[in-house]
Amino acid sequence: LQKLIHLLQATDDPLIQEQVLITLSNSAAFSVNQDIIRNLDGLSVIGGMLSNCTPKVKEKALNALNNLSMNIKNQEEMQVFITQVCRTVESAPLNSDVQLAGLRLLTNMSVRSDYHQKMINSIPCFLHLLSEGTERTQIQALKVLVNLSANPAMTRHLLRAQV
C-alpha cells in the first residue's frame, strides 16, 4: 500500500494513476487496509487526485474515497473534500460516471449528520438531478437527499432550495 501511494504521488501518467487508484479502491474494501491507507497519508494523496483533469482518474479517486469512507476516522479526515466533491458532482456531465461516483461518496458521507452543513449549497443540484437524471443518477441523488432529510436541522434548507 505504501508503494502504491508513493507511485500515485510520483507519476503524472493517467493510465498508471487510474490503475493505482483501482488497486487502492479494491484494497480499501478491507477495514484493516482502510486504517493503513489513512495512516500512510493516503487519504490526502487520493483526495489530491480529485483535481485531476482526466475524468477516469477523478472517477477512480472518488471510488477509492467512497470505499475508504466506510471508516469513521477516515470520514473525519475526508470531510475536507466534501465541498470539492459537491462541486465535482455539479460540474460533471449529467449522468456521467464521475457524477455517479461523487454522489455515491456523498451518500456515505451524509449517513451521519456531522457533515450535512457542507452539502447545503448543493441541495438545488441534487434536486435538479432528481428531476433530470437517468434512473441511476436519480437513485443516487435521492439517497443523498434522504440522508439530509433525516436531519431536522436540514429541513429549512431542503424546503427553501431553488430548483
mmCIF file of C-alpha atoms in Angstrom:
data_model
loop_
_atom_site.group_PDB
_atom_site.id
_atom_site.type_symbol
_atom_site.label_atom_id
_atom_site.label_comp_id
_atom_site.label_asym_id
_atom_site.label_seq_id
_atom_site.Cartn_x
_atom_site.Cartn_y
_atom_site.Cartn_z
ATOM 1 C CA LEU A 1 0.000 0.000 0.000
ATOM 2 C CA GLN A 2 2.825 2.378 0.824
ATOM 3 C CA LYS A 3 4.455 1.775 -2.572
ATOM 4 C CA LEU A 4 1.136 2.355 -4.332
ATOM 5 C CA ILE A 5 0.596 5.655 -2.531
ATOM 6 C CA HIS A 6 4.133 6.762 -3.395
ATOM 7 C CA LEU A 7 3.622 5.724 -7.022
ATOM 8 C CA LEU A 8 0.407 7.730 -7.147
ATOM 9 C CA GLN A 9 2.308 10.789 -5.912
ATOM 10 C CA ALA A 10 5.255 10.259 -8.253
ATOM 11 C CA THR A 11 3.568 9.704 -11.604
ATOM 12 C CA ASP A 12 1.756 12.028 -13.971
ATOM 13 C CA ASP A 13 0.671 9.181 -16.235
ATOM 14 C CA PRO A 14 -3.155 8.993 -16.109
ATOM 15 C CA LEU A 15 -3.173 5.287 -17.010
ATOM 16 C CA ILE A 16 -0.886 4.430 -14.098
ATOM 17 C CA GLN A 17 -2.845 6.731 -11.772
ATOM 18 C CA GLU A 18 -6.087 5.017 -12.783
ATOM 19 C CA GLN A 19 -4.695 1.529 -12.161
ATOM 20 C CA VAL A 20 -3.182 2.505 -8.800
ATOM 21 C CA LEU A 21 -6.487 4.056 -7.724
ATOM 22 C CA ILE A 22 -8.390 0.913 -8.738
ATOM 23 C CA THR A 23 -5.981 -1.201 -6.677
ATOM 24 C CA LEU A 24 -6.248 1.129 -3.682
ATOM 25 C CA SER A 25 -10.031 1.124 -4.030
ATOM 26 C CA ASN A 26 -10.121 -2.669 -4.032
ATOM 27 C CA SER A 27 -7.752 -2.780 -1.060
ATOM 28 C CA ALA A 28 -9.986 -0.354 0.825
ATOM 29 C CA ALA A 29 -12.749 -2.952 0.827
ATOM 30 C CA PHE A 30 -10.960 -4.454 3.851
ATOM 31 C CA SER A 31 -11.209 -2.487 7.091
ATOM 32 C CA VAL A 32 -7.607 -3.145 8.139
ATOM 33 C CA ASN A 33 -6.423 -1.578 4.873
ATOM 34 C CA GLN A 34 -8.648 1.455 5.453
ATOM 35 C CA ASP A 35 -6.666 2.229 8.592
ATOM 36 C CA ILE A 36 -3.318 1.554 6.909
ATOM 37 C CA ILE A 37 -4.121 3.833 3.975
ATOM 38 C CA ARG A 38 -5.169 6.611 6.376
ATOM 39 C CA ASN A 39 -2.024 6.187 8.486
ATOM 40 C CA LEU A 40 0.149 6.399 5.347
ATOM 41 C CA ASP A 41 -1.487 9.759 4.463
ATOM 42 C CA GLY A 42 -3.194 8.030 1.556
ATOM 43 C CA LEU A 43 -6.437 9.949 2.034
ATOM 44 C CA SER A 44 -4.830 13.263 1.163
ATOM 45 C CA VAL A 45 -2.913 11.726 -1.749
ATOM 46 C CA ILE A 46 -6.078 10.152 -3.175
ATOM 47 C CA GLY A 47 -8.035 13.331 -2.426
ATOM 48 C CA GLY A 48 -5.438 15.250 -4.392
ATOM 49 C CA MET A 49 -6.491 13.277 -7.456
ATOM 50 C CA LEU A 50 -9.925 14.941 -7.316
ATOM 51 C CA SER A 51 -8.437 17.946 -9.075
ATOM 52 C CA ASN A 52 -7.047 15.774 -11.881
ATOM 53 C CA CYS A 53 -8.263 16.797 -15.328
ATOM 54 C CA THR A 54 -8.686 13.216 -16.552
ATOM 55 C CA PRO A 55 -12.279 12.101 -15.860
ATOM 56 C CA LYS A 56 -11.322 8.425 -15.383
ATOM 57 C CA VAL A 57 -8.692 9.345 -12.779
ATOM 58 C CA LYS A 58 -11.170 11.585 -10.963
ATOM 59 C CA GLU A 59 -13.794 8.815 -11.036
ATOM 60 C CA LYS A 60 -11.366 6.204 -9.674
ATOM 61 C CA ALA A 61 -10.279 8.613 -6.918
ATOM 62 C CA LEU A 62 -13.933 9.137 -5.943
ATOM 63 C CA ASN A 63 -14.475 5.355 -5.924
ATOM 64 C CA ALA A 64 -11.436 4.828 -3.704
ATOM 65 C CA LEU A 65 -12.569 7.549 -1.299
ATOM 66 C CA ASN A 66 -16.036 6.009 -1.303
ATOM 67 C CA ASN A 67 -14.636 2.671 -0.131
ATOM 68 C CA LEU A 68 -12.429 4.425 2.404
ATOM 69 C CA SER A 69 -15.405 6.394 3.745
ATOM 70 C CA MET A 70 -16.816 3.282 5.370
ATOM 71 C CA ASN A 71 -14.499 4.083 8.290
ATOM 72 C CA ILE A 72 -15.493 6.815 10.773
ATOM 73 C CA LYS A 73 -11.912 8.030 11.315
ATOM 74 C CA ASN A 74 -11.454 8.249 7.560
ATOM 75 C CA GLN A 75 -14.655 10.271 7.261
ATOM 76 C CA GLU A 76 -13.313 12.752 9.797
ATOM 77 C CA GLU A 77 -10.236 13.334 7.622
ATOM 78 C CA MET A 78 -12.155 13.203 4.340
ATOM 79 C CA GLN A 79 -14.656 15.884 5.302
ATOM 80 C CA VAL A 80 -12.271 18.463 3.832
ATOM 81 C CA PHE A 81 -13.100 17.074 0.374
ATOM 82 C CA ILE A 82 -16.897 17.343 0.642
ATOM 83 C CA THR A 83 -17.184 20.805 -0.904
ATOM 84 C CA GLN A 84 -14.890 19.787 -3.754
ATOM 85 C CA VAL A 85 -16.881 16.587 -4.321
ATOM 86 C CA CYS A 86 -20.104 18.614 -4.393
ATOM 87 C CA ARG A 87 -18.583 20.956 -6.991
ATOM 88 C CA THR A 88 -17.450 17.930 -8.997
ATOM 89 C CA VAL A 89 -20.972 16.486 -8.967
ATOM 90 C CA GLU A 90 -22.373 19.844 -10.077
ATOM 91 C CA SER A 91 -19.876 20.391 -12.885
ATOM 92 C CA ALA A 92 -19.637 16.827 -14.205
ATOM 93 C CA PRO A 93 -21.617 15.911 -17.312
ATOM 94 C CA LEU A 94 -25.138 14.779 -16.454
ATOM 95 C CA ASN A 95 -25.308 11.042 -15.668
ATOM 96 C CA SER A 96 -21.556 10.599 -16.102
ATOM 97 C CA ASP A 97 -19.530 8.035 -14.177
ATOM 98 C CA VAL A 98 -17.761 10.898 -12.368
ATOM 99 C CA GLN A 99 -21.095 12.349 -11.250
ATOM 100 C CA LEU A 100 -22.344 8.964 -10.035
ATOM 101 C CA ALA A 101 -19.105 8.241 -8.178
ATOM 102 C CA GLY A 102 -19.337 11.629 -6.469
ATOM 103 C CA LEU A 103 -22.948 11.013 -5.465
ATOM 104 C CA ARG A 104 -22.053 7.608 -4.026
ATOM 105 C CA LEU A 105 -19.318 9.186 -1.914
ATOM 106 C CA LEU A 106 -21.678 11.927 -0.728
ATOM 107 C CA THR A 107 -24.233 9.259 0.185
ATOM 108 C CA ASN A 108 -21.734 7.611 2.516
ATOM 109 C CA MET A 109 -20.563 10.934 3.913
ATOM 110 C CA SER A 110 -24.157 12.001 4.612
ATOM 111 C CA VAL A 111 -25.212 8.899 6.564
ATOM 112 C CA ARG A 112 -24.214 10.739 9.730
ATOM 113 C CA SER A 113 -25.352 14.329 10.152
ATOM 114 C CA ASP A 114 -21.849 15.568 11.022
ATOM 115 C CA TYR A 115 -21.122 16.882 7.525
ATOM 116 C CA HIS A 116 -24.569 17.900 6.271
ATOM 117 C CA GLN A 117 -23.756 21.618 6.574
ATOM 118 C CA LYS A 118 -21.046 21.213 3.936
ATOM 119 C CA MET A 119 -23.646 19.992 1.412
ATOM 120 C CA ILE A 120 -26.258 22.736 1.821
ATOM 121 C CA ASN A 121 -25.201 24.719 -1.241
ATOM 122 C CA SER A 122 -25.535 21.608 -3.420
ATOM 123 C CA ILE A 123 -29.144 20.825 -2.486
ATOM 124 C CA PRO A 124 -30.509 22.573 -5.624
ATOM 125 C CA CYS A 125 -28.144 20.439 -7.708
ATOM 126 C CA PHE A 126 -29.326 17.220 -6.031
ATOM 127 C CA LEU A 127 -32.946 18.211 -6.667
ATOM 128 C CA HIS A 128 -32.117 19.030 -10.293
ATOM 129 C CA LEU A 129 -30.504 15.603 -10.713
ATOM 130 C CA LEU A 130 -33.583 14.044 -9.201
ATOM 131 C CA SER A 131 -35.701 15.524 -11.974
ATOM 132 C CA GLU A 132 -33.284 15.483 -14.928
ATOM 133 C CA GLY A 133 -31.020 12.485 -14.409
ATOM 134 C CA THR A 134 -31.334 8.914 -15.549
ATOM 135 C CA GLU A 135 -32.736 6.384 -13.107
ATOM 136 C CA ARG A 136 -29.251 5.576 -11.742
ATOM 137 C CA THR A 137 -28.498 9.259 -11.150
ATOM 138 C CA GLN A 138 -31.924 9.850 -9.628
ATOM 139 C CA ILE A 139 -31.453 6.978 -7.183
ATOM 140 C CA GLN A 140 -28.044 8.267 -6.069
ATOM 141 C CA ALA A 141 -29.287 11.845 -5.705
ATOM 142 C CA LEU A 142 -32.311 10.605 -3.782
ATOM 143 C CA LYS A 143 -30.092 8.672 -1.359
ATOM 144 C CA VAL A 144 -28.184 11.858 -0.536
ATOM 145 C CA LEU A 145 -31.423 13.819 -0.132
ATOM 146 C CA VAL A 146 -32.953 11.138 2.107
ATOM 147 C CA ASN A 147 -29.878 11.213 4.333
ATOM 148 C CA LEU A 148 -30.036 15.006 4.525
ATOM 149 C CA SER A 149 -33.760 14.933 5.268
ATOM 150 C CA ALA A 150 -33.187 12.701 8.289
ATOM 151 C CA ASN A 151 -31.563 15.689 9.988
ATOM 152 C CA PRO A 152 -34.163 18.158 11.349
ATOM 153 C CA ALA A 153 -31.612 20.973 11.012
ATOM 154 C CA MET A 154 -31.700 20.494 7.233
ATOM 155 C CA THR A 155 -35.477 20.853 6.829
ATOM 156 C CA ARG A 156 -35.399 24.587 6.232
ATOM 157 C CA HIS A 157 -32.587 24.274 3.667
ATOM 158 C CA LEU A 158 -34.358 21.482 1.807
ATOM 159 C CA LEU A 159 -37.667 23.331 1.657
ATOM 160 C CA ARG A 160 -36.107 26.650 0.628
ATOM 161 C CA ALA A 161 -33.952 25.233 -2.140
ATOM 162 C CA GLN A 162 -34.418 26.912 -5.510
ATOM 163 C CA VAL A 163 -34.879 24.312 -8.208
#
